[in-house]
PDB file of C-alpha atoms in Angstrom:
ATOM      1  CA  MET A   1     -11.436 161.455 112.305  1.00  0.00           C
ATOM      2  CA  ALA A   2      -9.996 160.420 115.641  1.00  0.00           C
ATOM      3  CA  GLN A   3     -10.182 156.695 114.915  1.00  0.00           C
ATOM      4  CA  GLN A   4      -7.467 154.535 116.347  1.00  0.00           C
ATOM      5  CA  ARG A   5      -5.413 153.025 113.539  1.00  0.00           C
ATOM      6  CA  ALA A   6      -3.909 149.600 113.817  1.00  0.00           C
ATOM      7  CA  LEU A   7      -0.441 150.674 114.922  1.00  0.00           C
ATOM      8  CA  PRO A   8       2.358 148.192 115.061  1.00  0.00           C
ATOM      9  CA  GLN A   9       2.733 146.585 118.434  1.00  0.00           C
ATOM     10  CA  SER A  10       5.975 148.372 119.232  1.00  0.00           C
ATOM     11  CA  LYS A  11       4.634 151.873 118.506  1.00  0.00           C
ATOM     12  CA  GLU A  12       1.419 151.266 120.409  1.00  0.00           C
ATOM     13  CA  THR A  13       3.357 149.835 123.340  1.00  0.00           C
ATOM     14  CA  LEU A  14       5.685 152.809 123.236  1.00  0.00           C
ATOM     15  CA  LEU A  15       2.850 155.330 123.324  1.00  0.00           C
ATOM     16  CA  GLN A  16       1.152 153.443 126.156  1.00  0.00           C
ATOM     17  CA  SER A  17       4.418 153.479 128.082  1.00  0.00           C
ATOM     18  CA  TYR A  18       4.603 157.252 127.582  1.00  0.00           C
ATOM     19  CA  ASN A  19       1.118 157.600 129.053  1.00  0.00           C
ATOM     20  CA  LYS A  20       2.013 155.412 132.004  1.00  0.00           C
ATOM     21  CA  ARG A  21       5.212 157.335 132.692  1.00  0.00           C
ATOM     22  CA  LEU A  22       3.312 160.606 132.583  1.00  0.00           C
ATOM     23  CA  LYS A  23       0.648 159.407 135.011  1.00  0.00           C
ATOM     24  CA  ASP A  24       3.190 157.900 137.413  1.00  0.00           C
ATOM     25  CA  ASP A  25       5.413 160.978 137.494  1.00  0.00           C
ATOM     26  CA  ILE A  26       2.551 163.406 138.018  1.00  0.00           C
ATOM     27  CA  LYS A  27       1.099 161.200 140.766  1.00  0.00           C
ATOM     28  CA  SER A  28       4.505 160.919 142.427  1.00  0.00           C
ATOM     29  CA  MET A  29       4.974 164.691 142.411  1.00  0.00           C
ATOM     30  CA  MET A  30       1.550 165.448 143.846  1.00  0.00           C
ATOM     31  CA  ASP A  31       1.653 162.727 146.498  1.00  0.00           C
ATOM     32  CA  ASN A  32       5.129 163.559 147.741  1.00  0.00           C
ATOM     33  CA  PHE A  33       4.378 167.261 147.861  1.00  0.00           C
ATOM     34  CA  THR A  34       1.169 166.668 149.793  1.00  0.00           C
ATOM     35  CA  GLU A  35       2.959 164.371 152.238  1.00  0.00           C
ATOM     36  CA  ILE A  36       5.699 166.956 152.862  1.00  0.00           C
ATOM     37  CA  ILE A  37       3.054 169.562 153.701  1.00  0.00           C
ATOM     38  CA  LYS A  38       1.351 167.073 156.055  1.00  0.00           C
ATOM     39  CA  THR A  39       4.630 166.151 157.731  1.00  0.00           C
ATOM     40  CA  ALA A  40       5.384 169.825 158.369  1.00  0.00           C
ATOM     41  CA  LYS A  41       2.502 169.917 160.837  1.00  0.00           C
ATOM     42  CA  ILE A  42       3.821 169.878 164.398  1.00  0.00           C
ATOM     43  CA  GLU A  43       1.979 167.426 166.616  1.00  0.00           C
ATOM     44  CA  ASP A  44       1.930 167.669 170.389  1.00  0.00           C
ATOM     45  CA  GLU A  45       1.587 163.980 171.098  1.00  0.00           C
ATOM     46  CA  THR A  46       4.213 161.693 169.609  1.00  0.00           C
ATOM     47  CA  GLN A  47       4.944 158.039 170.178  1.00  0.00           C
ATOM     48  CA  VAL A  48       8.671 158.617 170.349  1.00  0.00           C
ATOM     49  CA  SER A  49      10.623 161.515 171.772  1.00  0.00           C
ATOM     50  CA  ARG A  50      10.420 164.831 170.023  1.00  0.00           C
ATOM     51  CA  ALA A  51      14.034 164.656 168.857  1.00  0.00           C
ATOM     52  CA  THR A  52      13.513 161.241 167.294  1.00  0.00           C
ATOM     53  CA  GLN A  53      10.305 162.378 165.665  1.00  0.00           C
ATOM     54  CA  GLY A  54      12.130 165.422 164.349  1.00  0.00           C
ATOM     55  CA  GLU A  55      14.913 163.286 162.873  1.00  0.00           C
ATOM     56  CA  GLN A  56      12.388 160.951 161.303  1.00  0.00           C
ATOM     57  CA  ASP A  57      10.445 163.831 159.797  1.00  0.00           C
ATOM     58  CA  ASN A  58      13.664 165.359 158.493  1.00  0.00           C
ATOM     59  CA  TYR A  59      14.680 162.133 156.768  1.00  0.00           C
ATOM     60  CA  GLU A  60      11.196 161.601 155.361  1.00  0.00           C
ATOM     61  CA  MET A  61      11.118 165.105 153.916  1.00  0.00           C
ATOM     62  CA  ASP A  62      14.561 164.562 152.368  1.00  0.00           C
ATOM     63  CA  VAL A  63      13.388 161.394 150.675  1.00  0.00           C
ATOM     64  CA  ARG A  64      10.130 162.937 149.482  1.00  0.00           C
ATOM     65  CA  ALA A  65      11.893 166.021 148.137  1.00  0.00           C
ATOM     66  CA  SER A  66      14.303 163.725 146.238  1.00  0.00           C
ATOM     67  CA  ASN A  67      11.283 161.863 144.879  1.00  0.00           C
ATOM     68  CA  ILE A  68       9.785 165.110 143.611  1.00  0.00           C
ATOM     69  CA  VAL A  69      13.053 166.002 141.887  1.00  0.00           C
ATOM     70  CA  ARG A  70      13.348 162.502 140.407  1.00  0.00           C
ATOM     71  CA  ALA A  71       9.792 162.733 139.091  1.00  0.00           C
ATOM     72  CA  GLY A  72      10.617 166.121 137.570  1.00  0.00           C
ATOM     73  CA  GLU A  73      13.691 164.721 135.812  1.00  0.00           C
ATOM     74  CA  SER A  74      11.703 161.744 134.585  1.00  0.00           C
ATOM     75  CA  LEU A  75       9.143 164.153 133.101  1.00  0.00           C
ATOM     76  CA  MET A  76      11.961 166.045 131.340  1.00  0.00           C
ATOM     77  CA  LYS A  77      13.180 162.771 129.847  1.00  0.00           C
ATOM     78  CA  LEU A  78       9.625 161.987 128.751  1.00  0.00           C
ATOM     79  CA  VAL A  79       9.373 165.367 127.015  1.00  0.00           C
ATOM     80  CA  SER A  80      12.686 164.691 125.269  1.00  0.00           C
ATOM     81  CA  ASP A  81      11.422 161.285 124.074  1.00  0.00           C
ATOM     82  CA  LEU A  82       8.202 162.868 122.854  1.00  0.00           C
ATOM     83  CA  LYS A  83      10.177 165.465 120.882  1.00  0.00           C
ATOM     84  CA  GLN A  84      12.190 162.707 119.250  1.00  0.00           C
ATOM     85  CA  PHE A  85       9.078 160.694 118.455  1.00  0.00           C
ATOM     86  CA  LEU A  86       7.409 163.790 117.033  1.00  0.00           C
ATOM     87  CA  ILE A  87      10.308 164.598 114.733  1.00  0.00           C
ATOM     88  CA  LEU A  88      10.478 161.046 113.408  1.00  0.00           C
ATOM     89  CA  ASN A  89       6.808 160.114 113.181  1.00  0.00           C
ATOM     90  CA  ASP A  90       4.728 163.246 112.733  1.00  0.00           C
ATOM     91  CA  PHE A  91       4.284 162.818 108.991  1.00  0.00           C
ATOM     92  CA  PRO A  92       2.183 165.916 108.273  1.00  0.00           C
ATOM     93  CA  SER A  93       4.843 168.231 109.654  1.00  0.00           C
ATOM     94  CA  VAL A  94       7.708 166.255 108.101  1.00  0.00           C
ATOM     95  CA  ASN A  95       5.989 166.463 104.702  1.00  0.00           C
ATOM     96  CA  GLU A  96       5.468 170.183 105.094  1.00  0.00           C
ATOM     97  CA  ALA A  97       9.073 170.680 106.155  1.00  0.00           C
ATOM     98  CA  ILE A  98      10.310 168.759 103.099  1.00  0.00           C
ATOM     99  CA  ASP A  99       8.011 170.747 100.781  1.00  0.00           C
ATOM    100  CA  GLN A 100       9.217 174.052 102.180  1.00  0.00           C
ATOM    101  CA  ARG A 101      12.853 173.036 101.855  1.00  0.00           C
ATOM    102  CA  ASN A 102      12.293 171.901  98.249  1.00  0.00           C
ATOM    103  CA  GLN A 103      10.603 175.200  97.422  1.00  0.00           C
ATOM    104  CA  GLN A 104      13.463 177.203  98.923  1.00  0.00           C
ATOM    105  CA  LEU A 105      16.118 175.227  97.070  1.00  0.00           C
ATOM    106  CA  ARG A 106      14.228 175.362  93.770  1.00  0.00           C
ATOM    107  CA  ALA A 107      13.787 179.139  94.119  1.00  0.00           C
ATOM    108  CA  LEU A 108      17.530 179.534  94.772  1.00  0.00           C
ATOM    109  CA  GLN A 109      18.389 177.370  91.787  1.00  0.00           C
ATOM    110  CA  GLU A 110      16.079 179.344  89.490  1.00  0.00           C
ATOM    111  CA  GLU A 111      17.558 182.607  90.755  1.00  0.00           C
ATOM    112  CA  CYS A 112      21.095 181.347  90.011  1.00  0.00           C
ATOM    113  CA  ASP A 113      20.160 180.167  86.534  1.00  0.00           C
ATOM    114  CA  ARG A 114      18.328 183.399  85.760  1.00  0.00           C
ATOM    115  CA  LYS A 115      21.343 185.474  86.784  1.00  0.00           C
ATOM    116  CA  LEU A 116      23.690 183.220  84.820  1.00  0.00           C
ATOM    117  CA  THR A 117      21.546 183.626  81.712  1.00  0.00           C
ATOM    118  CA  ALA A 118      21.579 187.414  82.088  1.00  0.00           C
ATOM    119  CA  LEU A 119      25.349 187.287  82.641  1.00  0.00           C
ATOM    120  CA  ARG A 120      25.795 185.149  79.541  1.00  0.00           C
ATOM    121  CA  ASP A 121      23.913 187.669  77.418  1.00  0.00           C
ATOM    122  CA  GLU A 122      26.018 190.562  78.706  1.00  0.00           C
ATOM    123  CA  VAL A 123      29.320 188.730  78.432  1.00  0.00           C
ATOM    124  CA  SER A 124      28.635 187.544  74.879  1.00  0.00           C
ATOM    125  CA  ILE A 125      28.345 191.181  73.768  1.00  0.00           C
ATOM    126  CA  ASP A 126      31.623 192.080  75.482  1.00  0.00           C
ATOM    127  CA  LEU A 127      33.352 188.983  74.133  1.00  0.00           C
ATOM    128  CA  TYR A 128      32.311 189.872  70.628  1.00  0.00           C
ATOM    129  CA  GLU A 129      34.009 193.269  70.976  1.00  0.00           C
ATOM    130  CA  LEU A 130      37.055 191.703  72.605  1.00  0.00           C
ATOM    131  CA  GLU A 131      37.418 189.252  69.760  1.00  0.00           C
ATOM    132  CA  GLU A 132      37.139 192.011  67.183  1.00  0.00           C
ATOM    133  CA  GLU A 133      39.843 193.935  68.967  1.00  0.00           C
ATOM    134  CA  TYR A 134      42.031 190.888  69.364  1.00  0.00           C
ATOM    135  CA  TYR A 135      41.819 189.643  65.809  1.00  0.00           C
ATOM    136  CA  SER A 136      42.383 193.077  64.355  1.00  0.00           C
ATOM    137  CA  SER A 137      45.457 193.645  66.525  1.00  0.00           C
ATOM    138  CA  SER A 138      48.987 192.612  65.618  1.00  0.00           C
ATOM    139  CA  SER A 139      49.411 190.181  68.492  1.00  0.00           C
ATOM    140  CA  SER A 140      47.029 187.503  67.213  1.00  0.00           C
ATOM    141  CA  LEU A 141      48.521 184.179  66.105  1.00  0.00           C
ATOM    142  CA  ARG A 142      46.148 183.438  63.282  1.00  0.00           C
ATOM    143  CA  GLU A 143      47.185 182.659  59.761  1.00  0.00           C
ATOM    144  CA  ALA A 144      46.184 184.668  56.723  1.00  0.00           C
ATOM    145  CA  ASN A 145      43.258 182.457  55.831  1.00  0.00           C
ATOM    146  CA  ASP A 146      42.227 182.059  59.465  1.00  0.00           C
ATOM    147  CA  LEU A 147      39.022 183.931  60.159  1.00  0.00           C
ATOM    148  CA  PRO A 148      38.123 185.647  63.425  1.00  0.00           C
ATOM    149  CA  LEU A 149      34.812 184.549  64.767  1.00  0.00           C
ATOM    150  CA  CYS A 150      33.085 187.832  64.001  1.00  0.00           C
ATOM    151  CA  GLU A 151      34.104 187.384  60.353  1.00  0.00           C
ATOM    152  CA  ALA A 152      32.901 183.799  60.551  1.00  0.00           C
ATOM    153  CA  TYR A 153      29.534 185.003  61.788  1.00  0.00           C
ATOM    154  CA  TRP A 154      29.254 187.525  58.996  1.00  0.00           C
ATOM    155  CA  ARG A 155      30.256 184.929  56.406  1.00  0.00           C
ATOM    156  CA  LEU A 156      27.657 182.564  57.786  1.00  0.00           C
ATOM    157  CA  ASP A 157      24.949 185.202  57.556  1.00  0.00           C
ATOM    158  CA  LEU A 158      25.838 186.245  54.014  1.00  0.00           C
ATOM    159  CA  ASP A 159      26.512 182.793  52.643  1.00  0.00           C
ATOM    160  CA  THR A 160      23.410 181.322  51.020  1.00  0.00           C
ATOM    161  CA  ASP A 161      25.038 177.958  50.155  1.00  0.00           C
ATOM    162  CA  GLY A 162      24.423 175.997  53.359  1.00  0.00           C
ATOM    163  CA  ALA A 163      27.080 173.285  52.991  1.00  0.00           C
ATOM    164  CA  ASP A 164      29.918 175.517  51.770  1.00  0.00           C
ATOM    165  CA  GLY A 165      28.971 178.303  54.152  1.00  0.00           C
ATOM    166  CA  LEU A 166      29.112 176.008  57.101  1.00  0.00           C
ATOM    167  CA  ALA A 167      32.268 174.319  55.935  1.00  0.00           C
ATOM    168  CA  ALA A 168      34.262 177.554  55.466  1.00  0.00           C
ATOM    169  CA  PRO A 169      34.182 178.827  59.027  1.00  0.00           C
ATOM    170  CA  LEU A 170      34.666 175.288  60.355  1.00  0.00           C
ATOM    171  CA  ARG A 171      37.803 174.787  58.202  1.00  0.00           C
ATOM    172  CA  ALA A 172      39.061 178.230  59.126  1.00  0.00           C
ATOM    173  CA  SER A 173      38.634 177.815  62.863  1.00  0.00           C
ATOM    174  CA  PRO A 174      41.604 176.049  64.474  1.00  0.00           C
ATOM    175  CA  GLU A 175      39.439 174.182  67.028  1.00  0.00           C
ATOM    176  CA  PRO A 176      37.499 171.336  65.405  1.00  0.00           C
ATOM    177  CA  SER A 177      34.846 171.286  68.096  1.00  0.00           C
ATOM    178  CA  ALA A 178      34.296 175.038  68.099  1.00  0.00           C
ATOM    179  CA  GLY A 179      31.744 176.337  65.656  1.00  0.00           C
ATOM    180  CA  PRO A 180      29.897 179.577  65.130  1.00  0.00           C
ATOM    181  CA  LEU A 181      27.506 178.565  67.901  1.00  0.00           C
ATOM    182  CA  GLN A 182      30.199 178.466  70.598  1.00  0.00           C
ATOM    183  CA  PRO A 183      31.921 181.805  70.727  1.00  0.00           C
ATOM    184  CA  ALA A 184      33.378 181.393  74.198  1.00  0.00           C
ATOM    185  CA  ALA A 185      35.605 178.348  73.631  1.00  0.00           C
ATOM    186  CA  PRO A 186      37.799 179.603  70.750  1.00  0.00           C
ATOM    187  CA  ALA A 187      38.209 182.978  72.463  1.00  0.00           C
ATOM    188  CA  HIS A 188      39.458 181.228  75.565  1.00  0.00           C
ATOM    189  CA  SER A 189      41.799 178.937  73.657  1.00  0.00           C
ATOM    190  CA  HIS A 190      43.271 181.862  71.768  1.00  0.00           C
ATOM    191  CA  ALA A 191      43.460 184.018  74.826  1.00  0.00           C
ATOM    192  CA  SER A 192      45.090 181.406  77.026  1.00  0.00           C
ATOM    193  CA  GLY A 193      47.460 180.193  74.315  1.00  0.00           C
ATOM    194  CA  SER A 194      48.756 183.502  73.060  1.00  0.00           C
ATOM    195  CA  GLY A 195      48.274 185.990  75.840  1.00  0.00           C
ATOM    196  CA  PRO A 196      51.700 186.441  77.401  1.00  0.00           C
ATOM    197  CA  THR A 197      53.808 185.707  74.323  1.00  0.00           C
ATOM    198  CA  GLU A 198      55.262 188.293  71.931  1.00  0.00           C
ATOM    199  CA  HIS A 199      55.473 187.762  68.195  1.00  0.00           C
ATOM    200  CA  ALA A 200      57.738 189.109  65.579  1.00  0.00           C
TER     201      ALA A 200
ATOM    202  CA  MET B   1      14.451 175.399 111.750  1.00  0.00           C
ATOM    203  CA  ALA B   2      12.423 178.616 111.726  1.00  0.00           C
ATOM    204  CA  THR B   3      10.823 177.640 108.472  1.00  0.00           C
ATOM    205  CA  TYR B   4       9.296 174.388 109.727  1.00  0.00           C
ATOM    206  CA  SER B   5       6.234 176.130 111.096  1.00  0.00           C
ATOM    207  CA  LEU B   6       3.948 173.239 111.896  1.00  0.00           C
ATOM    208  CA  ALA B   7       6.626 171.074 113.464  1.00  0.00           C
ATOM    209  CA  ASN B   8       8.078 174.067 115.243  1.00  0.00           C
ATOM    210  CA  GLU B   9       4.765 174.856 116.964  1.00  0.00           C
ATOM    211  CA  ARG B  10       4.589 171.460 118.600  1.00  0.00           C
ATOM    212  CA  LEU B  11       8.261 171.451 119.444  1.00  0.00           C
ATOM    213  CA  ARG B  12       7.933 174.942 120.900  1.00  0.00           C
ATOM    214  CA  ALA B  13       4.957 173.756 122.976  1.00  0.00           C
ATOM    215  CA  LEU B  14       7.101 170.907 124.312  1.00  0.00           C
ATOM    216  CA  GLU B  15       9.887 173.343 125.160  1.00  0.00           C
ATOM    217  CA  ASP B  16       7.364 175.489 127.061  1.00  0.00           C
ATOM    218  CA  ILE B  17       6.337 172.378 128.987  1.00  0.00           C
ATOM    219  CA  GLU B  18       9.981 171.763 129.890  1.00  0.00           C
ATOM    220  CA  ARG B  19      10.258 175.304 131.245  1.00  0.00           C
ATOM    221  CA  GLU B  20       7.038 174.815 133.168  1.00  0.00           C
ATOM    222  CA  ILE B  21       8.385 171.622 134.794  1.00  0.00           C
ATOM    223  CA  GLY B  22      11.364 173.673 135.977  1.00  0.00           C
ATOM    224  CA  ALA B  23       8.953 176.279 137.367  1.00  0.00           C
ATOM    225  CA  ILE B  24       7.004 173.504 139.156  1.00  0.00           C
ATOM    226  CA  LEU B  25      10.126 172.359 140.983  1.00  0.00           C
ATOM    227  CA  GLN B  26      10.941 175.979 141.804  1.00  0.00           C
ATOM    228  CA  ASN B  27       7.461 176.480 143.294  1.00  0.00           C
ATOM    229  CA  ALA B  28       7.728 173.310 145.380  1.00  0.00           C
ATOM    230  CA  GLY B  29      11.109 174.469 146.702  1.00  0.00           C
ATOM    231  CA  THR B  30       9.721 177.895 147.603  1.00  0.00           C
ATOM    232  CA  VAL B  31       6.794 176.354 149.490  1.00  0.00           C
ATOM    233  CA  ILE B  32       9.029 174.035 151.511  1.00  0.00           C
ATOM    234  CA  LEU B  33      11.448 176.896 152.236  1.00  0.00           C
ATOM    235  CA  GLU B  34       8.603 179.053 153.436  1.00  0.00           C
ATOM    236  CA  LEU B  35       7.317 176.236 155.659  1.00  0.00           C
ATOM    237  CA  SER B  36      10.739 175.924 157.252  1.00  0.00           C
ATOM    238  CA  LYS B  37      10.627 179.510 158.544  1.00  0.00           C
ATOM    239  CA  GLU B  38       9.388 180.290 162.037  1.00  0.00           C
ATOM    240  CA  LYS B  39       7.058 182.993 160.851  1.00  0.00           C
ATOM    241  CA  THR B  40       5.448 181.873 157.627  1.00  0.00           C
ATOM    242  CA  ASN B  41       3.842 184.173 155.084  1.00  0.00           C
ATOM    243  CA  GLU B  42       0.527 182.411 154.586  1.00  0.00           C
ATOM    244  CA  ARG B  43      -0.491 184.330 151.507  1.00  0.00           C
ATOM    245  CA  LEU B  44       2.754 183.490 149.740  1.00  0.00           C
ATOM    246  CA  LEU B  45       2.384 179.857 150.796  1.00  0.00           C
ATOM    247  CA  ASP B  46      -1.160 179.623 149.430  1.00  0.00           C
ATOM    248  CA  ARG B  47      -0.194 181.367 146.215  1.00  0.00           C
ATOM    249  CA  GLN B  48       2.826 179.151 145.577  1.00  0.00           C
ATOM    250  CA  ALA B  49       0.961 175.961 146.459  1.00  0.00           C
ATOM    251  CA  ALA B  50      -1.899 176.913 144.131  1.00  0.00           C
ATOM    252  CA  ALA B  51       0.602 177.732 141.378  1.00  0.00           C
ATOM    253  CA  PHE B  52       2.259 174.340 141.907  1.00  0.00           C
ATOM    254  CA  THR B  53      -1.041 172.466 141.600  1.00  0.00           C
ATOM    255  CA  THR B  54      -2.166 174.471 138.555  1.00  0.00           C
ATOM    256  CA  SER B  55       1.159 173.965 136.780  1.00  0.00           C
ATOM    257  CA  VAL B  56       1.174 170.220 137.441  1.00  0.00           C
ATOM    258  CA  GLN B  57      -2.346 169.853 136.054  1.00  0.00           C
ATOM    259  CA  HIS B  58      -1.495 171.995 133.031  1.00  0.00           C
ATOM    260  CA  VAL B  59       1.628 169.938 132.258  1.00  0.00           C
ATOM    261  CA  GLU B  60      -0.357 166.710 132.546  1.00  0.00           C
ATOM    262  CA  ALA B  61      -3.072 168.014 130.199  1.00  0.00           C
ATOM    263  CA  GLU B  62      -0.584 169.268 127.593  1.00  0.00           C
ATOM    264  CA  LEU B  63       1.488 166.098 127.561  1.00  0.00           C
ATOM    265  CA  SER B  64      -1.650 163.941 127.330  1.00  0.00           C
ATOM    266  CA  ALA B  65      -2.785 165.996 124.338  1.00  0.00           C
ATOM    267  CA  GLN B  66       0.608 165.547 122.635  1.00  0.00           C
ATOM    268  CA  ILE B  67       0.549 161.791 123.231  1.00  0.00           C
ATOM    269  CA  ARG B  68      -3.024 161.618 121.907  1.00  0.00           C
ATOM    270  CA  TYR B  69      -1.994 163.504 118.743  1.00  0.00           C
ATOM    271  CA  LEU B  70       0.954 161.152 118.238  1.00  0.00           C
ATOM    272  CA  THR B  71      -1.344 158.141 118.627  1.00  0.00           C
ATOM    273  CA  GLN B  72      -3.460 159.538 115.792  1.00  0.00           C
ATOM    274  CA  VAL B  73      -0.703 160.406 113.318  1.00  0.00           C
ATOM    275  CA  ALA B  74       1.940 157.736 113.935  1.00  0.00           C
ATOM    276  CA  THR B  75       1.911 154.967 111.342  1.00  0.00           C
ATOM    277  CA  GLY B  76       4.840 152.870 112.394  1.00  0.00           C
ATOM    278  CA  GLN B  77       6.448 153.203 108.976  1.00  0.00           C
ATOM    279  CA  PRO B  78       9.630 155.169 108.473  1.00  0.00           C
ATOM    280  CA  HIS B  79       9.299 158.385 106.524  1.00  0.00           C
ATOM    281  CA  GLU B  80      11.191 157.995 103.285  1.00  0.00           C
ATOM    282  CA  GLY B  81      10.821 161.484 101.840  1.00  0.00           C
ATOM    283  CA  SER B  82      13.838 163.648 101.311  1.00  0.00           C
ATOM    284  CA  SER B  83      14.862 166.928  99.770  1.00  0.00           C
ATOM    285  CA  TYR B  84      18.003 165.406  98.267  1.00  0.00           C
ATOM    286  CA  SER B  85      17.101 165.923  94.588  1.00  0.00           C
ATOM    287  CA  SER B  86      16.372 169.639  94.893  1.00  0.00           C
ATOM    288  CA  ARG B  87      19.424 170.062  97.118  1.00  0.00           C
ATOM    289  CA  LYS B  88      21.581 168.434  94.439  1.00  0.00           C
ATOM    290  CA  ASP B  89      20.083 170.634  91.715  1.00  0.00           C
ATOM    291  CA  CYS B  90      20.745 173.723  93.809  1.00  0.00           C
ATOM    292  CA  GLN B  91      24.296 172.567  94.480  1.00  0.00           C
ATOM    293  CA  MET B  92      24.869 172.136  90.730  1.00  0.00           C
ATOM    294  CA  ALA B  93      23.487 175.641  90.099  1.00  0.00           C
ATOM    295  CA  LEU B  94      25.913 177.062  92.655  1.00  0.00           C
ATOM    296  CA  LYS B  95      28.761 175.124  91.035  1.00  0.00           C
ATOM    297  CA  ARG B  96      27.790 176.633  87.669  1.00  0.00           C
ATOM    298  CA  VAL B  97      27.927 180.109  89.193  1.00  0.00           C
ATOM    299  CA  ASP B  98      31.355 179.381  90.701  1.00  0.00           C
ATOM    300  CA  TYR B  99      32.628 178.055  87.380  1.00  0.00           C
ATOM    301  CA  ALA B 100      31.338 181.125  85.531  1.00  0.00           C
ATOM    302  CA  ARG B 101      33.030 183.373  88.106  1.00  0.00           C
ATOM    303  CA  LEU B 102      36.296 181.446  87.688  1.00  0.00           C
ATOM    304  CA  LYS B 103      36.229 181.745  83.929  1.00  0.00           C
ATOM    305  CA  LEU B 104      35.365 185.434  84.074  1.00  0.00           C
ATOM    306  CA  SER B 105      38.291 186.059  86.387  1.00  0.00           C
ATOM    307  CA  ASP B 106      40.535 184.225  83.882  1.00  0.00           C
ATOM    308  CA  VAL B 107      39.300 186.440  81.061  1.00  0.00           C
ATOM    309  CA  ALA B 108      39.799 189.557  83.180  1.00  0.00           C
ATOM    310  CA  ARG B 109      43.334 188.491  84.081  1.00  0.00           C
ATOM    311  CA  THR B 110      44.124 187.782  80.425  1.00  0.00           C
ATOM    312  CA  CYS B 111      42.806 191.182  79.394  1.00  0.00           C
ATOM    313  CA  GLU B 112      44.937 192.892  82.020  1.00  0.00           C
ATOM    314  CA  GLN B 113      48.018 191.006  80.875  1.00  0.00           C
ATOM    315  CA  MET B 114      47.355 191.986  77.304  1.00  0.00           C
ATOM    316  CA  LEU B 115      47.005 195.637  78.348  1.00  0.00           C
ATOM    317  CA  GLU B 116      50.250 195.522  80.310  1.00  0.00           C
ATOM    318  CA  ASN B 117      52.053 193.961  77.339  1.00  0.00           C
TER     319      ASN B 117
END
């Protein structure tokens, strides 16, 4: 299970460099910290004067403390690089993330379509009543032999002659593309064309 | 990103490691500050120094484990999966809803105009 696959040279080199950086930074931190603690010890016998020794120790501690901070920042950079590498190359988690996203989006799409279908069923009932009201009112623009859609539906149901029955509502309807199966389009065309105008 | 559970766990672990590195530097600073005093608190010194060593070893172990995991799962090939198709379908569904809302508002406006007239 934990077999080493034949990675491309660049990826393998990259991962080895990550290991090396980790080891170097940890070693640097530990060594510098240990040396600071050792340098803090006050010795009675010194080769140079006490003031000089003090200055030297001060400078050494400054440098070692800076080394510890540099090692810490280098570790932070390493963690950032590892995060980036993980996001780009950890295929199991990327696959799972994509699957989850697809599931979410598909669920949202199905919800939208379900609600639209329910809306369509409700609106078709209301449109039917609106059309009845509109075509029976005096403000409609239709001609005498022009049938409202509800009449066209009834004619279609009652008519047993398929060809004539289909032809009558199609001839009567002003829109050539609109048929008994598309109630919304003629209602809109009538509504938008004749709404604000008054007729004698 | 809360939904990417598996990826989030590893990323969260790496973020914890980042916080721990900050704590390591804090510990080291506390120890050196304590050493600089004339009268040092030995117990605090020991505690902080032990915490420093433990944290450093923990960070090294965690990062080694992460690098080992990446060595196992990395293939060198780019990942070419995407959620584009389902995103497009969802976008189209939302456009359909917007269109239906637009048309319904037209019908409502027309009905109101008819009532006013």
